[in-house]
XYZ file of N, CA and C in Angstrom:
738
model
N 30.642 85.850 31.001
C 29.568 84.884 31.234
C 28.954 84.501 29.887
N 28.383 83.342 29.850
C 27.808 82.839 28.600
C 26.400 82.304 28.867
N 25.434 82.831 28.104
C 24.048 82.399 28.255
C 23.587 81.697 26.988
N 22.946 80.554 27.174
C 22.320 79.808 26.090
C 20.815 79.991 26.223
N 20.110 79.923 25.124
C 18.654 80.027 25.221
C 17.972 79.221 24.132
N 16.854 78.626 24.515
C 15.996 77.964 23.550
C 15.007 78.985 23.016
N 15.015 79.185 21.723
C 14.195 80.217 21.107
C 12.824 79.652 20.746
N 11.783 80.392 21.086
C 10.408 80.029 20.748
C 9.879 81.100 19.796
N 9.492 80.710 18.591
C 9.055 81.670 17.581
C 7.538 81.842 17.514
N 6.825 81.221 18.443
C 5.381 81.413 18.463
C 5.051 82.828 18.940
N 3.869 83.339 18.572
C 3.502 84.711 18.979
C 3.538 84.895 20.491
N 4.082 86.017 20.937
C 4.127 86.384 22.347
C 4.841 85.313 23.188
N 5.875 84.716 22.626
C 6.576 83.633 23.325
C 8.088 83.817 23.326
N 8.543 85.037 23.163
C 9.987 85.270 23.091
C 10.561 85.754 24.422
N 9.863 85.450 25.529
C 10.314 85.905 26.841
C 11.699 85.422 27.209
N 12.022 84.171 26.879
C 13.339 83.636 27.222
C 14.441 84.386 26.488
N 14.237 84.643 25.202
C 15.235 85.360 24.422
C 15.373 86.795 24.918
N 14.258 87.438 25.230
C 14.304 88.800 25.749
C 15.035 88.860 27.092
N 14.757 87.880 27.948
C 15.394 87.884 29.269
C 16.895 87.641 29.144
N 17.286 86.710 28.276
C 18.712 86.447 28.073
C 19.422 87.694 27.545
N 18.770 88.393 26.614
C 19.352 89.626 26.076
C 19.447 90.695 27.166
N 18.423 90.769 28.023
C 18.438 91.728 29.126
C 19.583 91.435 30.094
N 19.776 90.160 30.423
C 20.882 89.782 31.301
C 22.217 90.233 30.713
N 22.400 89.979 29.430
C 23.654 90.360 28.777
C 23.840 91.873 28.799
N 22.764 92.616 28.577
C 22.854 94.076 28.591
C 23.232 94.591 29.971
N 22.655 93.991 31.014
C 22.969 94.402 32.378
C 24.435 94.155 32.708
N 24.938 93.011 32.282
C 26.328 92.654 32.567
C 27.290 93.503 31.726
N 26.930 93.717 30.463
C 27.789 94.523 29.584
C 27.889 95.966 30.087
N 26.844 96.456 30.722
C 26.861 97.820 31.244
C 27.912 98.009 32.329
N 28.399 96.904 32.888
C 29.409 96.979 33.938
C 30.776 96.480 33.460
N 30.978 96.524 32.144
C 32.315 96.321 31.618
C 32.682 94.926 31.171
N 31.784 93.952 31.345
C 32.080 92.599 30.875
C 31.517 92.393 29.470
N 31.943 91.318 28.816
C 31.476 91.007 27.471
C 30.825 89.625 27.468
N 29.571 89.532 27.897
C 28.891 88.235 27.929
C 28.584 87.731 26.522
N 28.422 86.434 26.418
C 28.055 85.797 25.152
C 26.618 85.302 25.232
N 25.932 85.357 24.100
C 24.557 84.865 24.018
C 24.416 83.989 22.788
N 24.034 82.740 22.997
C 23.833 81.787 21.915
C 22.412 81.251 21.998
N 21.648 81.427 20.940
C 20.275 80.954 20.910
C 20.072 79.893 19.848
N 19.189 78.958 20.140
C 18.910 77.891 19.164
C 17.405 77.686 19.044
N 16.930 77.721 17.795
C 15.548 77.372 17.505
C 15.543 76.004 16.859
N 14.700 75.115 17.374
C 14.678 73.732 16.899
C 13.376 73.448 16.160
N 13.506 73.013 14.917
C 12.358 72.521 14.155
C 12.284 71.022 14.393
N 11.233 70.588 15.065
C 11.116 69.174 15.409
C 10.641 68.361 14.207
N 11.135 67.143 14.129
C 10.909 66.303 12.948
C 9.439 66.051 12.666
N 8.644 65.899 13.734
C 7.231 65.584 13.494
C 6.488 66.721 12.810
N 7.065 67.931 12.859
C 6.441 69.074 12.177
C 6.632 68.989 10.665
N 7.554 68.131 10.231
C 7.885 68.057 8.806
C 7.420 66.768 8.154
N 6.824 65.864 8.916
C 6.493 64.546 8.376
C 5.456 64.597 7.273
N 4.634 65.635 7.282
C 3.615 65.738 6.240
C 4.164 66.369 4.964
N 5.423 66.788 5.004
C 6.031 67.439 3.844
C 6.952 66.454 3.127
N 6.492 65.960 1.987
C 7.291 65.002 1.229
C 8.197 65.684 0.211
N 7.839 66.873 -0.189
C 8.580 67.591 -1.213
C 9.760 68.345 -0.587
N 10.986 68.088 -1.047
C 12.150 68.799 -0.512
C 12.024 70.309 -0.641
N 11.319 70.767 -1.678
C 11.152 72.207 -1.850
C 10.309 72.798 -0.719
N 9.343 72.022 -0.242
C 8.521 72.499 0.867
C 9.346 72.606 2.147
N 10.209 71.615 2.361
C 11.081 71.648 3.542
C 12.033 72.840 3.467
N 12.554 73.088 2.276
C 13.442 74.243 2.089
C 12.699 75.547 2.344
N 11.431 75.568 1.952
C 10.631 76.765 2.187
C 10.415 76.992 3.677
N 10.161 75.902 4.414
C 10.004 75.992 5.866
C 11.292 76.515 6.500
N 12.421 76.024 6.026
C 13.706 76.451 6.582
C 13.938 77.941 6.352
N 13.627 78.414 5.155
C 13.800 79.836 4.855
C 12.889 80.703 5.730
N 11.637 80.267 5.891
C 10.690 81.019 6.717
C 11.147 81.050 8.175
N 11.657 79.912 8.658
C 12.125 79.840 10.044
C 13.338 80.736 10.256
N 14.239 80.763 9.300
C 15.422 81.622 9.422
C 15.028 83.096 9.440
N 14.052 83.460 8.606
C 13.587 84.846 8.572
C 12.930 85.221 9.902
N 12.117 84.304 10.444
C 11.453 84.563 11.728
C 12.477 84.651 12.863
N 13.515 83.827 12.788
C 14.561 83.846 13.802
C 15.326 85.170 13.778
N 15.597 85.651 12.576
C 16.295 86.924 12.436
C 15.445 88.067 13.002
N 14.145 88.026 12.720
C 13.243 89.055 13.231
C 13.157 89.004 14.755
N 13.089 87.796 15.299
C 13.033 87.638 16.757
C 14.298 88.173 17.406
N 15.438 87.946 16.762
C 16.690 88.452 17.296
C 16.711 89.962 17.377
N 16.151 90.610 16.382
C 16.100 92.074 16.371
C 15.093 92.602 17.381
N 13.878 92.023 17.380
C 12.810 92.513 18.246
C 13.121 92.315 19.731
N 13.835 91.255 20.064
C 14.113 90.926 21.463
C 15.299 91.682 22.036
N 16.083 92.300 21.173
C 17.303 92.953 21.633
C 18.498 92.031 21.639
N 18.301 90.777 21.210
C 19.410 89.822 21.230
C 20.506 90.199 20.237
N 20.109 90.683 19.062
C 21.110 91.074 18.071
C 21.955 92.234 18.580
N 21.335 93.133 19.329
C 22.083 94.253 19.895
C 23.123 93.780 20.897
N 22.935 92.559 21.415
C 23.900 91.967 22.344
C 24.836 90.979 21.633
N 24.903 91.119 20.319
C 25.816 90.308 19.499
C 25.517 88.807 19.618
N 24.234 88.488 19.739
C 23.842 87.091 19.887
C 24.100 86.297 18.611
N 24.445 85.041 18.804
C 24.553 84.108 17.684
C 23.334 83.187 17.746
N 22.468 83.331 16.752
C 21.231 82.558 16.715
C 21.300 81.547 15.587
N 20.879 80.320 15.885
C 20.994 79.258 14.885
C 19.724 78.429 14.815
N 19.544 77.820 13.660
C 18.393 76.949 13.398
C 18.880 75.520 13.295
N 18.181 74.601 13.969
C 18.535 73.184 13.909
C 17.297 72.338 13.683
N 17.473 71.198 13.030
C 16.426 70.205 12.860
C 16.757 69.023 13.761
N 15.779 68.578 14.559
C 16.031 67.442 15.452
C 14.710 66.763 15.763
N 14.805 65.561 16.362
C 13.600 64.810 16.706
C 12.745 65.577 17.706
N 13.367 66.034 18.788
C 12.670 66.817 19.806
C 13.585 67.944 20.270
N 12.980 69.026 20.742
C 13.754 70.221 21.078
C 14.730 69.980 22.217
N 14.302 69.227 23.237
C 15.191 69.090 24.393
C 16.473 68.331 24.056
N 16.422 67.432 23.066
C 17.634 66.727 22.650
C 18.639 67.716 22.078
N 18.161 68.585 21.204
C 19.036 69.577 20.597
C 19.556 70.572 21.628
N 18.716 70.964 22.588
C 19.156 71.907 23.610
C 20.133 71.250 24.585
N 19.934 69.964 24.863
C 20.923 69.231 25.650
C 22.263 69.182 24.926
N 22.201 68.977 23.610
C 23.430 68.980 22.812
C 24.109 70.342 22.870
N 23.308 71.409 22.820
C 23.860 72.761 22.904
C 24.597 72.954 24.226
N 24.014 72.459 25.309
C 24.669 72.559 26.613
C 25.952 71.728 26.650
N 25.930 70.568 26.011
C 27.127 69.730 25.976
C 28.244 70.407 25.183
N 27.860 71.172 24.167
C 28.847 71.902 23.368
C 29.447 73.074 24.144
N 28.714 73.542 25.158
C 29.162 74.698 25.934
C 29.034 74.389 27.429
N 29.852 73.469 27.933
C 29.744 73.101 29.355
C 30.107 74.233 30.305
N 30.722 75.294 29.762
C 31.081 76.448 30.589
C 29.967 77.490 30.634
N 28.800 77.164 30.100
C 27.699 78.131 30.059
C 27.264 78.535 31.465
N 26.948 79.807 31.614
C 26.438 80.311 32.888
C 25.042 79.768 33.153
N 24.211 79.714 32.116
C 22.841 79.220 32.273
C 22.211 78.978 30.918
N 21.202 78.117 30.916
C 20.312 77.921 29.775
C 18.995 78.596 30.129
N 18.558 79.536 29.301
C 17.311 80.263 29.546
C 16.228 79.700 28.632
N 15.129 79.232 29.221
C 14.039 78.647 28.435
C 12.707 79.225 28.915
N 11.700 79.102 28.084
C 10.370 79.586 28.431
C 9.507 78.466 28.999
N 8.456 78.866 29.690
C 7.491 77.913 30.223
C 6.176 78.068 29.459
N 5.178 77.289 29.838
C 3.870 77.380 29.189
C 3.048 78.537 29.743
N 3.026 78.707 31.066
C 2.165 79.697 31.705
C 2.670 81.122 31.468
N 1.754 82.010 31.134
C 2.107 83.407 30.924
C 2.196 84.146 32.262
N 2.652 85.372 32.204
C 2.913 86.142 33.420
C 1.696 86.196 34.336
N 0.530 86.491 33.797
C -0.664 86.711 34.614
C -1.462 85.438 34.870
N -0.967 84.299 34.426
C -1.703 83.044 34.569
C -1.195 82.242 35.768
N -2.086 81.485 36.382
C -1.715 80.570 37.457
C -2.383 79.217 37.225
N -2.053 78.563 36.108
C -2.676 77.270 35.819
C -2.056 76.156 36.660
N -2.698 75.014 36.651
C -2.142 73.864 37.374
C -0.826 73.450 36.739
N -0.780 73.417 35.417
C 0.442 73.054 34.695
C 1.111 74.334 34.213
N 2.277 74.626 34.737
C 2.982 75.853 34.360
C 4.112 75.608 33.377
N 4.758 74.460 33.486
C 5.853 74.139 32.573
C 5.328 73.354 31.383
N 5.890 73.615 30.214
C 5.599 72.771 29.063
C 6.464 71.515 29.122
N 6.244 70.598 28.198
C 6.975 69.336 28.204
C 8.481 69.514 28.078
N 8.910 70.401 27.182
C 10.342 70.612 26.986
C 10.985 71.184 28.243
N 10.380 72.202 28.838
C 10.928 72.809 30.051
C 10.950 71.805 31.198
N 9.908 70.993 31.309
C 9.843 70.019 32.395
C 10.970 68.999 32.297
N 11.218 68.514 31.086
C 12.271 67.506 30.921
C 13.662 68.113 31.103
N 13.860 69.347 30.659
C 15.165 69.990 30.822
C 15.459 70.295 32.289
N 14.441 70.706 33.049
C 14.679 70.988 34.463
C 14.905 69.707 35.256
N 14.411 68.598 34.767
C 14.718 67.319 35.419
C 16.175 66.939 35.177
N 16.651 67.214 33.968
C 17.999 66.802 33.579
C 19.060 67.793 34.048
N 18.749 69.083 34.003
C 19.658 70.148 34.415
C 21.058 69.990 33.823
N 21.183 70.071 32.486
C 22.513 69.927 31.864
C 23.458 71.041 32.276
N 22.935 72.227 32.522
C 23.648 73.373 33.097
C 22.616 74.101 33.959
N 23.000 75.124 34.721
C 21.965 75.881 35.435
C 20.880 76.354 34.468
N 19.621 76.203 34.860
C 18.493 76.511 33.981
C 17.648 77.636 34.589
N 17.357 78.643 33.771
C 16.463 79.733 34.153
C 15.185 79.579 33.336
N 14.040 79.551 33.999
C 12.757 79.399 33.318
C 11.994 80.714 33.421
N 11.554 81.250 32.294
C 10.821 82.510 32.277
C 9.415 82.313 31.720
N 8.554 83.270 31.994
C 7.244 83.291 31.346
C 7.446 83.596 29.860
N 6.629 83.013 28.985
C 6.833 83.215 27.546
C 6.641 84.656 27.106
N 5.809 85.406 27.842
C 5.528 86.792 27.472
C 6.244 87.789 28.384
N 7.328 87.357 29.013
C 8.071 88.245 29.899
C 8.596 89.460 29.136
N 8.376 90.625 29.702
C 8.887 91.876 29.143
C 9.945 92.405 30.097
N 11.167 92.645 29.638
C 12.211 93.158 30.534
C 11.824 94.441 31.253
N 10.850 95.183 30.710
C 10.397 96.396 31.390
C 9.767 96.068 32.745
N 9.343 94.803 32.933
C 8.776 94.385 34.213
C 9.844 94.229 35.288
N 11.098 94.127 34.879
C 12.174 93.783 35.798
C 12.714 95.033 36.479
N 12.904 94.934 37.778
C 13.375 96.077 38.538
C 14.880 96.056 38.751
N 15.320 96.848 39.711
C 16.743 96.973 40.012
C 17.068 96.381 41.377
N 16.259 95.434 41.797
C 16.436 94.833 43.116
C 17.563 93.826 43.162
N 17.667 93.130 44.288
C 18.789 92.211 44.503
C 18.588 90.864 43.828
N 19.667 90.102 43.793
C 19.601 88.679 43.459
C 19.214 87.946 44.737
N 18.179 87.127 44.675
C 17.731 86.387 45.854
C 18.225 84.954 45.766
N 19.007 84.558 46.751
C 19.507 83.182 46.833
C 18.657 82.440 47.859
N 17.783 81.573 47.374
C 16.929 80.773 48.256
C 17.677 79.505 48.644
N 17.715 79.220 49.934
C 18.424 78.040 50.411
C 17.558 77.254 51.380
N 17.684 75.932 51.308
C 17.026 75.087 52.299
C 18.026 74.646 53.370
N 19.244 75.241 53.323
C 20.317 74.989 54.279
C 20.895 73.586 54.140
N 20.555 72.909 53.072
C 21.057 71.551 52.836
C 22.030 71.593 51.661
N 22.597 70.438 51.334
C 23.555 70.376 50.227
C 22.897 70.682 48.883
N 21.559 70.586 48.816
C 20.854 70.901 47.575
C 21.113 72.335 47.128
N 21.445 73.208 48.076
C 21.649 74.615 47.746
C 23.095 74.947 47.372
N 24.005 73.995 47.542
C 25.420 74.295 47.355
C 25.727 74.802 45.948
N 25.133 74.172 44.948
C 25.433 74.577 43.577
C 24.979 75.984 43.252
N 23.934 76.442 43.956
C 23.404 77.777 43.691
C 24.245 78.882 44.305
N 25.063 78.542 45.302
C 25.811 79.556 46.044
C 26.790 80.305 45.147
N 27.701 79.562 44.524
C 28.710 80.204 43.672
C 28.054 80.880 42.477
N 26.992 80.261 41.949
C 26.310 80.810 40.772
C 25.668 82.153 41.100
N 24.949 82.222 42.210
C 24.284 83.472 42.598
C 25.306 84.556 42.927
N 26.386 84.156 43.580
C 27.422 85.125 43.926
C 28.043 85.723 42.668
N 28.328 84.859 41.675
C 28.940 85.327 40.433
C 27.999 86.235 39.652
N 26.714 85.867 39.602
C 25.749 86.683 38.864
C 25.549 88.043 39.536
N 25.438 88.046 40.866
C 25.274 89.307 41.586
C 26.480 90.216 41.363
N 27.668 89.630 41.348
C 28.880 90.419 41.116
C 28.900 90.989 39.707
N 28.553 90.161 38.722
C 28.589 90.604 37.324
C 27.563 91.699 37.053
N 26.411 91.639 37.730
C 25.348 92.621 37.515
C 25.414 93.789 38.493
N 26.378 93.726 39.428
C 26.495 94.757 40.458
C 25.197 94.906 41.242
N 24.652 93.760 41.635
C 23.420 93.743 42.429
C 23.732 93.216 43.834
N 22.934 93.641 44.812
C 23.034 93.077 46.148
C 22.573 91.620 46.114
N 23.011 90.879 47.108
C 22.621 89.477 47.228
C 21.893 89.293 48.555
N 20.683 88.753 48.494
C 19.864 88.527 49.689
C 19.659 87.027 49.872
N 19.881 86.555 51.086
C 19.652 85.146 51.403
C 18.216 84.972 51.877
N 17.544 83.960 51.374
C 16.156 83.699 51.762
C 15.990 82.245 52.167
N 15.351 82.027 53.284
C 15.075 80.677 53.784
C 13.619 80.626 54.205
N 12.875 79.694 53.639
C 11.449 79.562 53.936
C 11.216 78.283 54.724
N 10.497 78.413 55.832
C 10.166 77.240 56.643
C 8.652 77.124 56.736
N 8.187 75.898 56.729
C 6.749 75.642 56.824
C 6.440 75.061 58.193
N 5.459 75.633 58.866
C 5.031 75.094 60.146
C 4.358 73.739 59.910
N 4.775 72.688 60.614
C 4.160 71.377 60.422
C 2.638 71.431 60.554
N 1.953 70.746 59.650
C 0.487 70.765 59.664
C -0.081 70.306 61.002
N 0.611 69.352 61.624
C 0.083 68.782 62.871
C 0.067 69.788 64.007
N 0.869 70.850 63.877
C 0.930 71.811 64.975
C -0.415 72.493 65.214
N -1.180 72.724 64.174
C -2.457 73.419 64.344
C -3.431 72.617 65.193
N -3.322 71.296 65.106
C -4.186 70.467 65.947
C -3.549 70.216 67.312
N -2.219 70.152 67.338
C -1.525 69.899 68.612
C -1.617 71.108 69.527
N -1.345 72.309 68.934
C -1.469 73.539 69.711
C -2.854 74.131 69.460
N -3.845 73.629 70.197
C -5.226 74.040 69.939
C -5.464 75.491 70.316
N -4.702 76.022 71.271
C -4.853 77.412 71.668
C -4.025 78.305 70.751
N -4.602 79.405 70.299
C -3.906 80.289 69.373
C -2.646 80.874 69.977
N -2.677 81.134 71.297
C -1.491 81.687 71.964
C -0.339 80.705 71.893
N -0.626 79.435 72.147
C 0.409 78.398 72.081
C 0.933 78.249 70.653
N 0.038 78.359 69.680
C 0.452 78.247 68.283
C 1.355 79.417 67.899
N 1.013 80.609 68.366
C 1.849 81.782 68.087
C 3.225 81.622 68.719
N 3.284 81.087 69.921
C 4.575 80.879 70.588
C 5.422 79.869 69.825
N 4.773 78.800 69.329
C 5.491 77.804 68.547
C 6.038 78.406 67.259
N 5.235 79.273 66.617
C 5.675 79.919 65.378
C 6.857 80.844 65.639
N 6.830 81.579 66.765
C 7.945 82.465 67.096
C 9.207 81.662 67.397
N 9.041 80.539 68.068
C 10.184 79.672 68.365
C 10.794 79.117 67.077
N 9.916 78.687 66.158
C 10.389 78.180 64.864
C 11.129 79.274 64.102
N 10.596 80.495 64.144
C 11.228 81.620 63.450
C 12.620 81.893 64.012
N 12.725 81.938 65.338
C 14.007 82.246 65.974
C 15.047 81.172 65.669
N 14.649 79.914 65.749
C 15.589 78.821 65.475
C 16.015 78.828 64.011
N 15.074 79.109 63.117
C 15.397 79.155 61.685
C 16.356 80.308 61.374
N 16.183 81.432 62.037
C 17.088 82.571 61.829
C 18.493 82.229 62.307
N 18.599 81.513 63.422
C 19.920 81.089 63.907
C 20.565 80.113 62.931
N 19.777 79.194 62.409
C 20.314 78.222 61.448
C 20.786 78.909 60.173
N 20.010 79.895 59.700
C 20.416 80.621 58.494
C 21.686 81.423 58.757
N 21.799 81.991 59.940
C 23.011 82.743 60.278
C 24.232 81.823 60.281
N 24.081 80.613 60.834
C 25.194 79.651 60.820
C 25.551 79.275 59.390
N 24.533 79.021 58.574
C 24.767 78.637 57.171
C 25.472 79.771 56.428
N 25.050 81.004 56.666
C 25.677 82.150 56.014
C 27.145 82.252 56.400
N 27.447 82.008 57.674
C 28.834 82.055 58.108
C 29.677 80.979 57.461
N 29.117 79.787 57.323
C 29.845 78.684 56.692
C 30.151 78.957 55.227
N 29.328 79.808 54.571
C 29.504 80.087 53.146
C 29.991 81.516 52.873
N 30.541 82.133 53.909
C 31.142 83.466 53.779
C 30.137 84.504 53.262
N 28.923 84.450 53.778
C 27.904 85.424 53.412
C 27.620 86.419 54.542
N 28.562 86.548 55.469
C 28.363 87.525 56.526
C 28.223 88.918 55.906
N 27.304 89.695 56.471
C 27.116 91.049 55.975
C 26.008 91.174 54.954
N 25.575 90.049 54.363
C 24.464 90.091 53.419
C 23.143 90.027 54.176
N 22.143 90.688 53.643
C 20.825 90.626 54.242
C 20.304 89.201 54.181
N 19.746 88.721 55.284
C 19.208 87.372 55.357
C 17.769 87.434 55.854
N 16.884 86.720 55.186
C 15.451 86.785 55.494
C 14.905 85.382 55.713
N 14.163 85.207 56.787
C 13.453 83.955 57.048
C 11.957 84.250 57.012
N 11.232 83.467 56.232
C 9.782 83.613 56.152
C 9.125 82.261 56.416
N 7.911 82.292 56.918
C 7.150 81.073 57.144
C 6.012 80.986 56.137
N 5.795 79.785 55.613
C 4.710 79.583 54.669
C 5.078 78.557 53.618
N 4.194 78.354 52.635
C 4.504 77.447 51.522
C 5.731 77.986 50.766
N 6.667 77.112 50.439
C 7.952 77.555 49.910
C 7.802 78.346 48.618
N 7.131 77.773 47.624
C 7.049 78.419 46.320
C 6.287 79.740 46.402
N 5.126 79.720 47.008
C 4.331 80.925 47.113
C 5.024 82.020 47.912
N 5.711 81.641 48.969
C 6.394 82.624 49.816
C 7.568 83.258 49.075
N 8.323 82.447 48.343
C 9.440 83.014 47.574
C 8.927 83.933 46.491
């Protein structure tokens, strides 16, 4: 497997690099030899105030030193990562180019704006937002301060809406679960229509409607699992807001 990552050298922002290194370590522990390629992008607007070539060279040297330190601190170097420095107009252009250079990549790992303990209205930064819109390869978004020590030994969760939107995730989740020797759990979240609360004014009727929705959703997930050869895997149906419930 091959993981790409956008490197962030700001303080407490190396979560993406740490997570990519952790993924590689987990896979390597089971006999495979994953690849890790990281790219740090110096955007052009950061250099516009520097007219002296010597100043630009100094910035490049400092960035390379910081990149080397990040590789060591994150565990990426221990996973034989290849880390590189690039100059470009904007980071997402360079990261899109990186994905184009490696169309066989398992995933691109990038950081978001919101930290682990934060729940702001805006969670993704501009670069992450534009990359997730484009999806040049499968994209994993992590908190900038993610510590692999937070990660447990649980299963890979494949969330599906039972539509074609989930098709691309099926083979990817199956391959990752196999490479990491993790169980695979199917998850389907359904939301009770808002109008039901007013239509079923009696709580008993509302509870019956919720149970009916649950039973039908479980049958639909079972059919979907059979169509995708997921028989035997644990399957879970939950009711509620999709993102919060997952």
